[in-house]
Short mmCIF file of C-alpha atoms and ligand atoms in Angstrom, two decimals:
data_model
loop_
_atom_site.label_atom_id
_atom_site.label_comp_id
_atom_site.label_asym_id
_atom_site.label_seq_id
_atom_site.Cartn_x
_atom_site.Cartn_y
_atom_site.Cartn_z
CA UNK J 1 26.83 9.59 18.06
CA UNK J 2 29.96 8.39 16.76
CA UNK J 3 30.23 4.98 14.88
CA UNK J 4 33.65 2.95 13.72
CA UNK J 5 33.43 0.11 10.87
CA UNK J 6 36.39 -2.11 11.37
CA UNK J 7 37.73 -4.31 8.78
CA UNK J 8 35.44 -3.89 5.76
CA UNK J 9 36.65 -3.54 1.88
CA UNK J 10 35.67 0.01 0.67
CA UNK J 11 34.68 -0.03 -3.11
CA UNK J 12 34.17 3.23 -4.62
CA UNK J 13 33.95 4.39 -8.46
CA UNK J 14 37.68 4.24 -8.48
CA UNK J 15 39.14 2.73 -5.36
CA UNK J 16 39.39 -0.68 -3.32
CA UNK J 17 40.92 -0.84 -0.47
CA UNK J 18 40.85 -2.57 2.96
CA UNK J 19 40.41 0.04 5.81
CA UNK J 20 38.20 1.39 8.76
CA UNK J 21 35.62 4.21 8.54
CA UNK J 22 35.25 6.83 11.50
CA UNK J 23 32.07 8.57 11.58
CA UNK J 24 30.92 11.57 13.75
CA UNK J 25 26.96 12.61 13.34
CA UNK J 26 25.87 12.35 9.37
CA UNK J 27 29.44 12.63 8.32
CA UNK J 28 32.54 10.46 7.59
CA UNK J 29 35.47 12.13 9.40
CA UNK J 30 38.17 9.14 8.68
CA UNK J 31 39.02 6.77 6.58
CA UNK J 32 42.37 5.10 7.40
CA UNK J 33 44.17 1.76 7.97
CA UNK J 34 43.76 0.48 11.44
CA UNK J 35 41.58 3.15 12.88
CA UNK J 36 42.22 3.38 16.70
CA UNK J 37 38.94 6.13 18.09
CA UNK J 38 36.65 5.93 20.87
CA UNK J 39 33.38 5.21 19.10
CA UNK J 40 29.64 4.78 20.77
CA UNK J 41 29.20 2.12 18.30
CA UNK J 42 31.86 -0.37 16.56
CA UNK J 43 30.48 -2.33 13.47
CA UNK J 44 32.79 -5.22 12.46
CA UNK J 45 32.85 -5.55 8.45
CA UNK J 46 34.94 -8.77 8.27
CA UNK J 47 34.63 -10.63 5.23
CA UNK J 48 32.20 -7.66 3.89
CA UNK J 49 32.48 -4.98 1.05
CA UNK J 50 31.32 -1.65 1.78
CA UNK J 51 29.67 0.60 -0.75
CA UNK J 52 28.62 4.19 -0.77
CA UNK J 53 24.78 4.16 -0.19
CA UNK J 54 22.83 3.98 -3.59
CA UNK J 55 21.25 6.99 -5.44
CA UNK J 56 17.91 5.72 -7.46
CA UNK J 57 17.34 8.52 -9.65
CA UNK J 58 14.18 7.88 -11.46
CA UNK J 59 11.14 6.65 -9.08
CA UNK J 60 7.91 7.50 -8.93
CA UNK J 61 6.05 7.47 -5.36
CA UNK J 62 2.53 8.20 -4.52
CA UNK J 63 1.98 9.74 -8.61
CA UNK J 64 -1.11 10.32 -9.92
CA UNK J 65 -1.48 8.63 -13.28
CA UNK J 66 -3.81 7.14 -15.37
CA UNK J 67 -6.69 7.65 -13.25
CA UNK J 68 -5.12 6.28 -9.77
CA UNK J 69 -1.48 6.15 -8.04
CA UNK J 70 1.31 4.51 -7.94
CA UNK J 71 1.02 2.21 -5.23
CA UNK J 72 4.11 3.17 -2.93
CA UNK J 73 3.99 6.21 -0.70
CA UNK J 74 6.98 7.99 -0.12
CA UNK J 75 7.20 5.91 3.41
CA UNK J 76 6.90 2.60 1.94
CA UNK J 77 9.07 3.59 -1.44
CA UNK J 78 11.87 5.02 0.36
CA UNK J 79 11.87 2.18 3.23
CA UNK J 80 11.89 -0.52 0.32
CA UNK J 81 14.85 1.38 -1.07
CA UNK J 82 16.82 1.23 2.12
CA UNK J 83 16.26 -2.79 2.71
CA UNK J 84 18.18 -2.52 -1.03
CA UNK J 85 20.45 -0.13 -0.02
CA UNK J 86 19.28 2.67 -2.09
CA UNK J 87 19.27 5.62 0.39
CA UNK J 88 18.44 8.16 -1.86
CA UNK J 89 15.91 8.43 -4.32
CA UNK J 90 14.84 11.36 -6.76
CA UNK J 91 11.34 11.75 -7.65
CA UNK J 92 9.34 13.57 -10.12
CA UNK J 93 6.76 16.30 -9.81
CA UNK J 94 4.97 16.48 -13.05
CA UNK J 95 3.80 20.13 -13.39
CA UNK J 96 -0.04 20.28 -14.85
CA UNK J 97 -0.66 21.82 -18.71
CA UNK J 98 -2.05 25.23 -17.75
CA UNK J 99 -0.91 25.46 -14.30
CA UNK J 100 2.76 26.56 -12.91
CA UNK J 101 5.65 24.90 -11.75
CA UNK J 102 5.24 26.13 -8.25
CA UNK J 103 1.49 24.89 -7.99
CA UNK J 104 2.99 21.36 -9.00
CA UNK J 105 5.92 21.46 -6.17
CA UNK J 106 2.98 22.72 -3.63
CA UNK J 107 1.12 19.76 -4.58
CA UNK J 108 4.38 17.03 -4.48
CA UNK J 109 5.15 18.50 -1.10
CA UNK J 110 1.71 17.77 0.01
CA UNK J 111 2.42 14.38 -0.32
CA UNK J 112 5.70 13.88 0.37
CA UNK J 113 6.64 16.38 3.06
CA UNK J 114 7.78 14.10 6.39
CA UNK J 115 6.56 10.91 5.10
CA UNK J 116 10.04 9.75 3.78
CA UNK J 117 12.48 7.37 5.47
CA UNK J 118 15.47 7.77 3.33
CA UNK J 119 16.75 10.78 1.36
CA UNK J 120 15.20 12.47 -1.49
CA UNK J 121 15.09 14.87 -4.03
CA UNK J 122 12.66 15.67 -7.07
CA UNK J 123 13.33 16.62 -10.81
CA UNK J 124 10.48 18.84 -12.25
CA UNK J 125 8.82 18.01 -15.30
CA UNK J 126 7.66 20.57 -17.84
CA UNK J 127 4.84 19.78 -19.27
CA UNK J 128 3.90 23.21 -20.59
CA UNK J 129 6.87 25.80 -21.13
CA UNK J 130 5.69 29.37 -21.72
CA UNK J 131 6.79 32.67 -21.01
CA UNK J 132 5.23 32.28 -17.37
CA UNK J 133 6.85 28.94 -16.63
CA UNK J 134 10.09 30.34 -18.06
CA UNK J 135 10.32 32.88 -15.40
CA UNK J 136 10.16 29.88 -12.96
CA UNK J 137 13.05 28.09 -14.39
CA UNK J 138 15.83 30.28 -12.34
CA UNK J 139 13.93 30.15 -8.93
CA UNK J 140 13.82 26.38 -8.98
CA UNK J 141 17.65 26.44 -9.80
CA UNK J 142 19.24 28.60 -7.41
CA UNK J 143 16.10 28.75 -4.56
CA UNK J 144 14.58 25.58 -4.34
CA UNK J 145 18.01 23.03 -5.33
CA UNK J 146 15.93 21.60 -8.00
CA UNK J 147 18.43 21.63 -11.32
CA UNK J 148 17.06 19.18 -13.14
CA UNK J 149 13.82 19.41 -15.84
CA UNK J 150 12.20 16.39 -17.09
CA UNK J 151 10.58 16.48 -20.52
CA UNK J 152 8.40 14.16 -21.97
CA UNK J 153 8.30 13.36 -26.04
CA UNK J 154 4.87 11.58 -25.40
CA UNK J 155 1.70 11.26 -23.48
CA UNK J 156 0.28 14.32 -26.12
CA UNK J 157 -2.80 16.37 -24.35
CA UNK J 158 -1.10 15.47 -20.83
CA UNK J 159 2.81 15.56 -20.62
CA UNK J 160 4.25 15.85 -23.98
CA UNK J 161 5.75 19.05 -25.13
CA UNK J 162 6.57 19.80 -28.59
CA UNK J 163 9.86 20.70 -30.38
CA UNK J 164 9.39 24.50 -29.98
CA UNK J 165 9.06 24.03 -26.29
CA UNK J 166 11.61 22.07 -25.92
CA UNK J 167 14.46 24.36 -27.64
CA UNK J 168 12.98 27.40 -25.43
CA UNK J 169 13.57 25.26 -22.63
CA UNK J 170 16.88 24.18 -23.60
CA UNK J 171 17.86 27.62 -23.99
CA UNK J 172 16.74 28.69 -20.00
CA UNK J 173 17.86 26.28 -18.54
CA UNK J 174 21.49 26.13 -19.72
CA UNK J 175 21.07 29.55 -19.18
CA UNK J 176 20.28 29.22 -15.67
CA UNK J 177 22.77 26.20 -14.72
CA UNK J 178 20.29 23.29 -15.30
CA UNK J 179 20.16 19.89 -17.24
CA UNK J 180 17.11 18.76 -19.52
CA UNK J 181 16.40 15.41 -19.14
CA UNK J 182 13.82 13.53 -21.45
CA UNK J 183 11.18 10.45 -22.16
CA UNK J 184 12.92 10.36 -25.75
CA UNK J 185 10.16 8.60 -27.78
CA UNK J 186 8.43 9.56 -30.81
CA UNK J 187 4.67 10.24 -29.38
CA UNK J 188 2.98 10.97 -32.62
CA UNK J 189 3.97 7.47 -34.22
CA UNK J 190 3.17 5.72 -31.02
CA UNK J 191 -0.28 7.40 -30.64
CA UNK J 192 -1.18 6.21 -34.38
CA UNK J 193 -0.07 2.40 -33.60
CA UNK J 194 -2.00 2.00 -30.60
CA UNK J 195 -4.95 3.31 -32.35
CA UNK J 196 -4.15 1.18 -35.19
CA UNK J 197 -3.99 -1.86 -33.26
CA UNK J 198 -7.13 -0.99 -30.97
CA UNK J 199 -9.23 -0.62 -34.29
CA UNK J 200 -8.27 -3.92 -35.10
CA UNK J 201 -9.13 -5.73 -31.86
CA UNK J 202 -5.10 -6.21 -30.84
CA UNK J 203 -5.81 -5.42 -27.30
CA UNK J 204 -3.75 -7.60 -25.20
CA UNK J 205 0.02 -6.69 -23.61
CA UNK J 206 1.92 -7.59 -26.26
CA UNK J 207 0.52 -4.93 -28.52
CA UNK J 208 1.57 -2.37 -26.12
CA UNK J 209 5.05 -3.37 -26.76
CA UNK J 210 4.62 -3.45 -30.52
CA UNK J 211 2.76 0.11 -30.37
CA UNK J 212 6.60 1.36 -29.38
CA UNK J 213 9.00 -0.35 -31.63
CA UNK J 214 12.69 0.72 -31.48
CA UNK J 215 12.59 2.85 -34.03
CA UNK J 216 10.36 5.57 -32.18
CA UNK J 217 12.78 5.85 -29.44
CA UNK J 218 16.11 5.70 -31.71
CA UNK J 219 14.42 8.78 -33.61
CA UNK J 220 13.48 10.77 -30.89
CA UNK J 221 16.58 10.38 -29.15
CA UNK J 222 18.63 11.61 -31.90
CA UNK J 223 16.15 14.34 -32.18
CA UNK J 224 16.72 14.95 -28.76
CA UNK J 225 20.44 15.04 -28.99
CA UNK J 226 20.24 17.33 -32.31
CA UNK J 227 18.52 20.30 -30.39
CA UNK J 228 20.58 19.87 -27.27
CA UNK J 229 23.91 20.41 -29.40
CA UNK J 230 22.16 23.20 -30.99
CA UNK J 231 21.24 24.58 -27.93
CA UNK J 232 24.41 23.54 -26.05
CA UNK J 233 22.31 22.58 -23.22
CA UNK J 234 22.88 19.63 -20.88
CA UNK J 235 21.45 16.56 -21.64
CA UNK J 236 20.24 13.31 -20.43
CA UNK J 237 17.98 10.68 -21.95
CA UNK J 238 15.99 8.89 -19.29
CA UNK J 239 15.79 5.11 -19.34
CA UNK J 240 17.21 4.19 -22.58
CA UNK J 241 16.60 0.51 -23.68
CA UNK J 242 17.61 -0.31 -27.28
CA UNK J 243 20.47 -0.14 -29.75
CA UNK J 244 19.05 2.60 -32.28
CA UNK J 245 18.69 4.70 -29.50
CA UNK J 246 22.40 4.61 -27.79
CA UNK J 247 23.81 4.29 -31.41
CA UNK J 248 22.19 8.17 -32.01
CA UNK J 249 24.12 8.97 -28.29
CA UNK J 250 27.14 7.36 -29.82
CA UNK J 251 27.12 9.50 -33.04
CA UNK J 252 26.45 12.32 -30.92
CA UNK J 253 29.91 11.71 -29.20
CA UNK J 254 31.43 12.12 -32.66
CA UNK J 255 31.14 16.10 -32.20
CA UNK J 256 32.56 15.73 -28.40
CA UNK J 257 28.95 16.09 -27.66
CA UNK J 258 28.18 14.39 -24.18
CA UNK J 259 24.40 12.93 -24.09
CA UNK J 260 24.13 11.30 -20.91
CA UNK J 261 22.32 7.95 -20.62
CA UNK J 262 20.48 6.26 -18.12
CA UNK J 263 19.31 2.96 -18.57
CA UNK J 264 17.15 0.82 -15.80
CA UNK J 265 17.94 -2.62 -14.17
CA UNK J 266 14.57 -4.30 -16.13
CA UNK J 267 16.01 -3.54 -19.25
CA UNK J 268 19.61 -5.17 -18.76
CA UNK J 269 17.82 -8.15 -17.60
CA UNK J 270 14.57 -9.42 -19.12
CA UNK J 271 12.84 -8.90 -22.61
CA UNK J 272 9.80 -8.40 -24.06
CA UNK J 273 9.02 -12.51 -24.34
CA UNK J 274 7.34 -11.79 -21.14
CA UNK J 275 4.64 -9.78 -22.68
CA UNK J 276 3.23 -12.96 -24.24
CA UNK J 277 2.64 -14.26 -21.01
CA UNK J 278 -1.27 -14.12 -19.35
CA UNK J 279 0.21 -11.89 -16.73
CA UNK J 280 2.23 -9.87 -19.15
CA UNK J 281 0.70 -6.58 -17.27
CA UNK J 282 3.09 -6.96 -14.73
CA UNK J 283 5.84 -5.74 -17.24
CA UNK J 284 3.87 -3.11 -19.38
CA UNK J 285 5.86 -0.02 -18.93
CA UNK J 286 7.23 2.71 -21.31
CA UNK J 287 9.40 2.09 -23.34
CA UNK J 288 8.44 -1.40 -23.23
CA UNK J 289 11.25 -4.39 -22.26
CA UNK J 290 13.01 -4.65 -25.77
CA UNK J 291 15.27 -8.11 -27.22
CA UNK J 292 18.06 -9.81 -25.68
CA UNK J 293 20.34 -8.21 -28.35
CA UNK J 294 19.72 -4.76 -27.00
CA UNK J 295 20.56 -6.28 -23.18
CA UNK J 296 23.89 -6.79 -24.92
CA UNK J 297 24.26 -3.53 -26.78
CA UNK J 298 23.51 -1.93 -22.80
CA UNK J 299 25.89 -3.99 -20.93
CA UNK J 300 28.71 -3.00 -23.64
CA UNK J 301 27.24 0.64 -23.53
CA UNK J 302 28.05 0.60 -19.30
CA UNK J 303 31.33 -0.88 -20.28
CA UNK J 304 32.22 1.98 -22.77
CA UNK J 305 31.04 4.38 -20.73
CA UNK J 306 28.12 5.69 -22.90
CA UNK J 307 25.48 4.44 -20.39
CA UNK J 308 26.29 6.57 -17.22
CA UNK J 309 23.20 5.51 -15.03
CA UNK J 310 21.21 2.26 -13.58
CA UNK J 311 18.16 3.50 -12.50
CA UNK J 312 14.62 1.62 -12.09
CA UNK J 313 11.59 3.93 -13.40
CA UNK J 314 10.27 2.43 -9.77
CA UNK J 315 6.34 2.88 -10.61
CA UNK J 316 4.31 0.13 -8.95
CA UNK J 317 0.83 -0.81 -9.35
CA UNK J 318 -0.83 -3.46 -7.46
CA UNK J 319 -2.30 -6.47 -9.50
CA UNK J 320 -5.77 -4.91 -9.20
CA UNK J 321 -4.65 -1.56 -10.45
CA UNK J 322 -3.19 -3.65 -13.58
CA UNK J 323 -6.61 -5.47 -14.37
CA UNK J 324 -7.93 -1.69 -15.18
CA UNK J 325 -6.30 -2.70 -18.29
CA UNK J 326 -7.19 -6.52 -18.89
CA UNK J 327 -9.21 -5.97 -21.94
CA UNK J 328 -7.44 -3.33 -23.48
CA UNK J 329 -3.63 -2.94 -23.28
CA UNK J 330 -3.76 0.82 -23.63
CA UNK J 331 -5.15 1.29 -20.23
CA UNK J 332 -2.81 -0.72 -18.39
CA UNK J 333 -1.13 1.50 -15.79
CA UNK J 334 2.18 1.92 -16.96
CA UNK J 335 5.25 0.36 -14.37
CA UNK J 336 7.02 -2.04 -12.41
CA UNK J 337 8.20 -2.28 -9.11
CA UNK J 338 12.09 -2.31 -8.92
CA UNK J 339 13.41 0.35 -6.05
CA UNK J 340 14.43 -2.31 -3.60
CA UNK J 341 16.03 -4.47 -5.89
CA UNK J 342 18.24 -2.77 -8.24
CA UNK J 343 21.60 -2.86 -6.40
CA UNK J 344 22.00 -6.62 -5.73
CA UNK J 345 20.47 -7.77 -8.84
CA UNK J 346 22.95 -5.50 -10.50
CA UNK J 347 25.78 -6.94 -8.33
CA UNK J 348 24.76 -10.32 -8.82
CA UNK J 349 23.91 -10.23 -12.78
CA UNK J 350 26.40 -7.71 -13.59
CA UNK J 351 29.56 -7.88 -11.25
CA UNK J 352 28.97 -11.73 -9.94
CA UNK J 353 28.54 -12.89 -13.71
CA UNK J 354 31.74 -11.02 -14.74
CA UNK J 355 29.93 -8.80 -16.96
CA UNK J 356 30.88 -5.17 -15.43
CA UNK J 357 33.63 -4.25 -12.74
CA UNK J 358 32.73 -3.55 -8.87
CA UNK J 359 33.87 -0.04 -9.25
CA UNK J 360 32.10 0.37 -12.63
CA UNK J 361 28.82 -0.92 -10.43
CA UNK J 362 29.01 1.58 -7.83
CA UNK J 363 29.90 4.10 -10.63
CA UNK J 364 26.87 3.44 -12.29
CA UNK J 365 24.45 2.90 -9.23
CA UNK J 366 25.88 5.40 -6.89
CA UNK J 367 28.59 8.06 -7.98
CA UNK J 368 27.49 9.15 -11.55
CA UNK J 369 23.54 9.97 -10.21
CA UNK J 370 25.43 12.08 -7.52
CA UNK J 371 27.63 13.53 -10.03
CA UNK J 372 25.17 14.24 -12.99
CA UNK J 373 22.63 15.61 -10.57
CA UNK J 374 24.92 18.13 -8.29
CA UNK J 375 25.03 16.22 -5.02
CA UNK J 376 28.94 14.90 -5.57
CA UNK J 377 31.08 14.64 -3.14
CA UNK J 378 28.19 15.12 -0.40
CA UNK J 379 26.65 12.07 -2.04
CA UNK J 380 27.69 8.84 -4.16
CA UNK J 381 30.82 8.29 -2.35
CA UNK J 382 32.82 7.43 0.70
CA UNK J 383 35.10 10.12 1.89
CA UNK J 384 35.89 12.46 4.76
CA UNK J 385 33.28 14.93 4.34
CA UNK J 386 30.91 13.15 2.15
CA UNK J 387 27.49 12.07 4.24
CA UNK J 388 27.87 8.61 6.16
CA UNK J 389 25.57 6.99 3.71
CA UNK J 390 27.06 3.55 3.77
CA UNK J 391 26.38 -0.18 2.66
CA UNK J 392 27.64 -3.09 4.35
CA UNK J 393 27.38 -5.71 1.95
CA UNK J 394 28.04 -10.03 1.71
CA UNK J 395 28.98 -10.81 -1.55
CA UNK J 396 28.43 -14.48 -1.27
CA UNK J 397 24.96 -14.63 0.83
CA UNK J 398 22.77 -16.26 -1.75
CA UNK J 399 18.81 -15.39 -1.72
CA UNK J 400 15.86 -15.22 -3.70
CA UNK J 401 13.55 -12.27 -4.46
CA UNK J 402 10.01 -13.14 -3.98
CA UNK J 403 6.67 -10.85 -3.30
CA UNK J 404 6.02 -12.72 0.16
CA UNK J 405 9.28 -11.22 1.71
CA UNK J 406 9.86 -7.61 -0.30
CA UNK J 407 9.14 -4.47 1.28
CA UNK J 408 7.45 -2.51 -1.38
CA UNK J 409 3.76 -1.97 -1.47
CA UNK J 410 2.68 -4.28 -4.17
CA UNK J 411 1.01 -7.36 -4.38
CA UNK J 412 3.82 -9.67 -7.10
CA UNK J 413 7.47 -9.18 -7.86
CA UNK J 414 8.68 -8.64 -11.69
CA UNK J 415 11.67 -10.98 -10.60
CA UNK J 416 9.51 -13.39 -8.67
CA UNK J 417 12.06 -16.65 -8.24
CA UNK J 418 15.47 -15.07 -9.06
CA UNK J 419 18.35 -16.01 -7.37
CA UNK J 420 20.92 -13.22 -6.30
CA UNK J 421 24.07 -13.83 -5.13
CA UNK J 422 25.06 -10.88 -2.27
CA UNK J 423 22.93 -9.57 0.08
CA UNK J 424 22.61 -5.95 1.85
CA UNK J 425 23.14 -6.68 5.83
CA UNK J 426 23.53 -3.10 7.29
CA UNK J 427 22.70 0.11 5.84
CA UNK J 428 23.75 3.47 7.19
CA UNK J 429 22.01 6.91 6.25
CA UNK J 430 23.64 10.13 7.13
CA UNK J 431 25.49 8.13 10.18
CA UNK J 432 22.06 6.25 11.71
CA UNK J 433 21.58 2.96 11.25
CA UNK J 434 18.90 2.26 8.96
CA UNK J 435 18.74 -1.06 8.07
CA UNK J 436 20.00 -4.06 10.14
CA UNK J 437 19.34 -7.42 9.85
CA UNK J 438 16.39 -7.18 7.77
CA UNK J 439 15.06 -4.75 10.13
CA UNK J 440 14.33 -0.82 9.50
CA UNK J 441 15.91 1.19 12.48
CA UNK J 442 14.04 4.60 10.71
CA UNK J 443 10.88 5.87 10.70
CA UNK J 444 9.33 8.22 8.59
CA UNK J 445 10.25 11.97 8.91
CA UNK J 446 13.75 11.00 8.93
CA UNK J 447 14.45 11.37 5.08
CA UNK J 448 15.45 14.64 4.18
CA UNK J 449 14.69 16.89 1.24
CA UNK J 450 18.67 17.36 -0.57
CA UNK J 451 18.99 20.17 -2.39
CA UNK J 452 20.89 20.09 -5.52
CA UNK J 453 23.84 22.15 -6.67
CA UNK J 454 23.80 23.82 -10.48
CA UNK J 455 24.94 21.34 -12.87
CA UNK J 456 27.14 21.54 -16.53
CA UNK J 457 26.39 17.79 -18.09
CA UNK J 458 29.99 16.78 -17.55
CA UNK J 459 31.45 14.28 -15.55
ZN1 ZN W 1 9.88 7.58 -15.40
#
């Protein structure tokens, strides 16, 4: 099967050119002006932009959490991602304390195997680092193609590791050629504030926000950066939200340390005033939404090259599930739906409104995730030999985000009524048309587990 895409304008992280693309099987085999090839199918992309497929390196599909499961399965979540131009996601496996990493991998495979429409990989969340876990790290890097290890500095008794375990894990991951990622926050301080607010009868969603002040994230980000600097381990902070935390990373650059930073689309666009609403539980996530000044800091961080990735932390719960916490903010399942709209929102609010360049958009949404997590140049760019993961995008079409037309398995939208400029028209995944005119052409099982290479934290 071969496809020729004609007359488009190709945008990558570092180029912008009018050229054609020729695809054979799953790969791009030629890029050039006025290609003349016999193809099984020709796509006319006149007037359109052509992007590499998006990579969202932070999603939680079908994940057990707070007594329930996130509402998107691997099928519905990866399909919704494709509608939004995200051709690959990286999901999280959570080790159970007292059990092995391999047990956790088996459990996650039982839910994901043959169920994905789009491509996927896993981060391994290490929640119990000990002599046995240590022996498994090398196996995951070398044999499973899982080279990133997530840690939590919060959720004590379930997911959190202490600094002793953190340093041990960093030493081993560095040795094996992997990367340590972190939910950087001061878990003990948050636990104290949650207990205090509950004891005072302060139970509305607003107190979710007030239990996780900026200092909890800033302090932990600095501590994580210091430990990574001491061990020399490649380091990545997930879902960074605020000025204080970004300043900690900026300080680390002064000693020529690379701390890779991800933010998520919501922290760029919406703020903590939503927690005062009756339905504020829709935006209960951790870390919480912050202030307008933090949004400006994050946009600036992208342009300064400090913020390398824009992800989603997609972790949807239906309204009925959110109501588990209607009388107590601490019982609201954390997370919000965004996997489908990351690319269009970032283009519309970022590129179209003049905050970032179109090349920067591709860098943070496609290319950097591929580089950081060991998949470049197979993924994250348009080049000869790369997987034919391609978006054909109309930069002028306007549309409105609404729950009634989205494809995520959740009964509300966190962005209800947002008008966006720019629409994903066609999406290819490994040489097959995945989305065309709002129809998904692929079945579950097409999505493939992508084995990742060793990484060193330098991109
Ligand atoms: Zn997450």
